[in-house]
mmCIF file of C-alpha atoms in Angstrom:
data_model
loop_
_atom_site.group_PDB
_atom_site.id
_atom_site.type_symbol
_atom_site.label_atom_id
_atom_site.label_comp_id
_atom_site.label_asym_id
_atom_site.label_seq_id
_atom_site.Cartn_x
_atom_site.Cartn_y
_atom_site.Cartn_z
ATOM 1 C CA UNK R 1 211.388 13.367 99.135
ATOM 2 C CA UNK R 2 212.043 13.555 102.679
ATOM 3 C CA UNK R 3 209.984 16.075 104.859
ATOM 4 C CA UNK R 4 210.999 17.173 108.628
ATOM 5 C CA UNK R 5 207.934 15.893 111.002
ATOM 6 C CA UNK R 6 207.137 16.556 114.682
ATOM 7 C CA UNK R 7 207.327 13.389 116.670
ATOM 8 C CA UNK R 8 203.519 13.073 117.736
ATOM 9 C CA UNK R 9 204.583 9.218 118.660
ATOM 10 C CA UNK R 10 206.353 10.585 121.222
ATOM 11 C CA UNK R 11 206.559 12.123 125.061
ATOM 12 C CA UNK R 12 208.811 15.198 124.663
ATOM 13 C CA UNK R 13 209.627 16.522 127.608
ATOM 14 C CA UNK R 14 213.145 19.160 127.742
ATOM 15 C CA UNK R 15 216.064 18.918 130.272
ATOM 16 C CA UNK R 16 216.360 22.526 130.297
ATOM 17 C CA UNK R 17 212.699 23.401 130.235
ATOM 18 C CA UNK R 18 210.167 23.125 127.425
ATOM 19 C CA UNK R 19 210.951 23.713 124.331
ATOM 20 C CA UNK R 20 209.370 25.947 121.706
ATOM 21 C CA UNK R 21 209.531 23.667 119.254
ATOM 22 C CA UNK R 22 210.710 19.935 119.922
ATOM 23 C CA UNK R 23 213.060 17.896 117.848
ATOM 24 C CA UNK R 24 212.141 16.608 114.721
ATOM 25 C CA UNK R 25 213.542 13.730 112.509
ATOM 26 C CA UNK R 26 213.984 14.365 108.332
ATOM 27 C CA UNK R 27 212.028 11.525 107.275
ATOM 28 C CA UNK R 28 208.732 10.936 105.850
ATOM 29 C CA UNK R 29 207.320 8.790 108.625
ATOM 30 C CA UNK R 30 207.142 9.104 112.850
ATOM 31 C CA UNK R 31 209.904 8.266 114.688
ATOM 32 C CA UNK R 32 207.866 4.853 115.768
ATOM 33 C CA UNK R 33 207.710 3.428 111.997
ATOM 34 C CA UNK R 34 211.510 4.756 111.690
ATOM 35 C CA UNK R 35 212.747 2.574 114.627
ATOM 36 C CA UNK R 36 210.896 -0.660 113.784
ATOM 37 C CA UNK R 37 211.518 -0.042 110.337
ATOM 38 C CA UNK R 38 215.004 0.567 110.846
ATOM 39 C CA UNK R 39 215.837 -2.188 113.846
ATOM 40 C CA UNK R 40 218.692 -4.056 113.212
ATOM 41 C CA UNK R 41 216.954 -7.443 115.037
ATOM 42 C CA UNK R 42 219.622 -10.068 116.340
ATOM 43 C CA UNK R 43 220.075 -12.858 114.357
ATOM 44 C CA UNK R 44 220.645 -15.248 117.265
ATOM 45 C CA UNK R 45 216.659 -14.071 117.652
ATOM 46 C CA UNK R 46 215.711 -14.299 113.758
ATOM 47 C CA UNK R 47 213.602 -17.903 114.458
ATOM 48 C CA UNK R 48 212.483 -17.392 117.893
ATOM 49 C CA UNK R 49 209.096 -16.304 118.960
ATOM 50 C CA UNK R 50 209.310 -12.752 121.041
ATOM 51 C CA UNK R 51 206.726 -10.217 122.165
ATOM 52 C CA UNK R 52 206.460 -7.997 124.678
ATOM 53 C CA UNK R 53 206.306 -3.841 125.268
ATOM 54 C CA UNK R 54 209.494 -2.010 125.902
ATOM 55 C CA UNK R 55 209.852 1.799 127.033
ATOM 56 C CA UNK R 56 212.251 3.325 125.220
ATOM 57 C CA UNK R 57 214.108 6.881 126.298
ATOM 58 C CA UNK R 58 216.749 8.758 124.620
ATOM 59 C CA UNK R 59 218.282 12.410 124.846
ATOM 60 C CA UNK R 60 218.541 14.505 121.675
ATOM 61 C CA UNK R 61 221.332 16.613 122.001
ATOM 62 C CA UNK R 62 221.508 20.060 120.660
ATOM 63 C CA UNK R 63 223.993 18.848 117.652
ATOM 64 C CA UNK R 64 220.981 16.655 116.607
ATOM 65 C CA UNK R 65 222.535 13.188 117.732
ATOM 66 C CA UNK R 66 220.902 10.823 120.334
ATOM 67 C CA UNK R 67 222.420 9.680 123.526
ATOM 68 C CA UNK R 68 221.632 8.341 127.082
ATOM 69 C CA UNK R 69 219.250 5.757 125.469
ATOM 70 C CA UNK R 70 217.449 3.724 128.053
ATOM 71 C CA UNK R 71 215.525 0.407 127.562
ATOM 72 C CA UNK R 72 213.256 -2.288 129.517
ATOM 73 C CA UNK R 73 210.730 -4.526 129.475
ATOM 74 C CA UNK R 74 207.189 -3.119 130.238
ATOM 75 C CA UNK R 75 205.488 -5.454 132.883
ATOM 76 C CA UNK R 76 201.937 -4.314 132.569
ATOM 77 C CA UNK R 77 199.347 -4.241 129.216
ATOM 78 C CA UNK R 78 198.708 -0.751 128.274
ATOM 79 C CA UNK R 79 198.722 -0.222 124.318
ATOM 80 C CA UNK R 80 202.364 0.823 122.903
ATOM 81 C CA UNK R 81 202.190 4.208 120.992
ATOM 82 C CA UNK R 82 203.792 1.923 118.053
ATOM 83 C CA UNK R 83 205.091 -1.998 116.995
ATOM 84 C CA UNK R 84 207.690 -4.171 115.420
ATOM 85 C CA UNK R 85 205.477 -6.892 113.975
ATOM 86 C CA UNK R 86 206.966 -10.327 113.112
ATOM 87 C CA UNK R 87 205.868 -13.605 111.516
ATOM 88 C CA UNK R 88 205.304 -16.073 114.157
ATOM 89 C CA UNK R 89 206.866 -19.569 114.175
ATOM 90 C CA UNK R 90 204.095 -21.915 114.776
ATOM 91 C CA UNK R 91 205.631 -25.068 115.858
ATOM 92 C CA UNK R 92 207.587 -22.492 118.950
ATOM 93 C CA UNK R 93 206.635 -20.936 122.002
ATOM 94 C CA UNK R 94 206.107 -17.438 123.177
ATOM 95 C CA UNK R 95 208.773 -16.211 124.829
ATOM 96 C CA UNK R 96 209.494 -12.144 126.371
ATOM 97 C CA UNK R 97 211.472 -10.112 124.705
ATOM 98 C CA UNK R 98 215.171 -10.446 125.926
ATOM 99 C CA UNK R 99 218.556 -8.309 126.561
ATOM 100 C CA UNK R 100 220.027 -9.486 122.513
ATOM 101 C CA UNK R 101 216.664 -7.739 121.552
ATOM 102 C CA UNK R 102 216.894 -4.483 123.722
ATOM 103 C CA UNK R 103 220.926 -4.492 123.176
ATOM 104 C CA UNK R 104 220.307 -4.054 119.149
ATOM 105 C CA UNK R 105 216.800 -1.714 120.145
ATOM 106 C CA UNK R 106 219.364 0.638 121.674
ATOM 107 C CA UNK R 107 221.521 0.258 119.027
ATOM 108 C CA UNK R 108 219.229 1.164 116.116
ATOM 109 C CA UNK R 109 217.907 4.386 118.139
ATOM 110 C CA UNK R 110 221.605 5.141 118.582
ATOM 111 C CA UNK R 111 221.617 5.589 114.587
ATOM 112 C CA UNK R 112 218.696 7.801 114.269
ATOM 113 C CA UNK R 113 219.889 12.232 113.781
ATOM 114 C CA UNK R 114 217.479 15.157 114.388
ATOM 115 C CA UNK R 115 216.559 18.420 114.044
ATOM 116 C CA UNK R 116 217.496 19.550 117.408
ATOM 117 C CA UNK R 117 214.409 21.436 119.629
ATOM 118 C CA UNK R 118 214.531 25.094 120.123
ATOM 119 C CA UNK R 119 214.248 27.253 123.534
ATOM 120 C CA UNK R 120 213.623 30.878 122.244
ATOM 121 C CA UNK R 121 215.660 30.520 119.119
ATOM 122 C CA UNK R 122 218.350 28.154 120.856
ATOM 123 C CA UNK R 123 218.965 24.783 120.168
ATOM 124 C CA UNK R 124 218.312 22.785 123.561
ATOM 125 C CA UNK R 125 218.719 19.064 124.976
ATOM 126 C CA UNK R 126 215.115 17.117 124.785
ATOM 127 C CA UNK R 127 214.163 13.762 126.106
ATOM 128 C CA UNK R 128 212.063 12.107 123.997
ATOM 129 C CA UNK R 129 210.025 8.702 125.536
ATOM 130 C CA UNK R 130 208.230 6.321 123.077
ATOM 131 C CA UNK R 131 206.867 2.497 123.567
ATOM 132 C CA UNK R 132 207.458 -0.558 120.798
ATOM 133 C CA UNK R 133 204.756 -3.725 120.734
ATOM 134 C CA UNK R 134 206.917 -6.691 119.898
ATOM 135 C CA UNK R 135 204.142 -8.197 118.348
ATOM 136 C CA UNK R 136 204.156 -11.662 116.396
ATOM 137 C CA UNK R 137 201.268 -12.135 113.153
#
């Protein structure tokens, strides 16, 4: 069964102005677990060693679909409000994450369809701001 959930994972903030209630997602989990869960990862990157934080923005629309989705690299090592975790090739270095990896991040965030927020009873634009750990285990 599939509830509608707030999206604590993320920074909401409202291109109009704040919203009464901010977008939600139908699913049973946060809109972190939905986008690693649901990241289609690049195969050309399926036996190399990544990590590395990337800030992730999008735009929900009023209609409920996402757009405007931004991506890059973090440079600096604050904890990520959520992570992709992979298996980690021994025998091959570390490297940072790359553009195949954010191309497909973008990609999979482009998939995702909300419950648009509300401005006194009105459906309204939000920006919604979130941060992935690339991690390797």
């Amino acid at each position: 069964m599939l509830l509608s959930i707030l999206l604590f994972s993320c920074n909401v903030n409202t291109i109009e102005e704040n919203p009464d209630r901010v977008a939600v997602v139908n699913a049973e989990y946060d809109v972190g677990w939905l986008i690693n869960h649901y990241m289609i990862y690049p195969k050309s990157e399926s036996t190399t060693n990544r990590a590395g934080i990337v800030e992730l923005s999008w735009t929900v629309t009023k209609e409920g679909t996402v757009k405007d989705i931004k991506a890059f690299v973090r440079t600096t090592d604050q904890p990520a409000e959520s992570a992709i975790a992979r298996k980690r090739f021994v025998t091959k270095e570390v490297l940072p994450i790359n553009q195949p990896i954010l191309d497909n991040l973008i990609y999979s965030v482009g998939l995702l369809k909300f419950i648009p927020a509300l401005k006194n009873g009105k459906r309204v634009n939000t920006k919604m701001e979130t941060s992935i750990a690339f991690v390797l285990i």
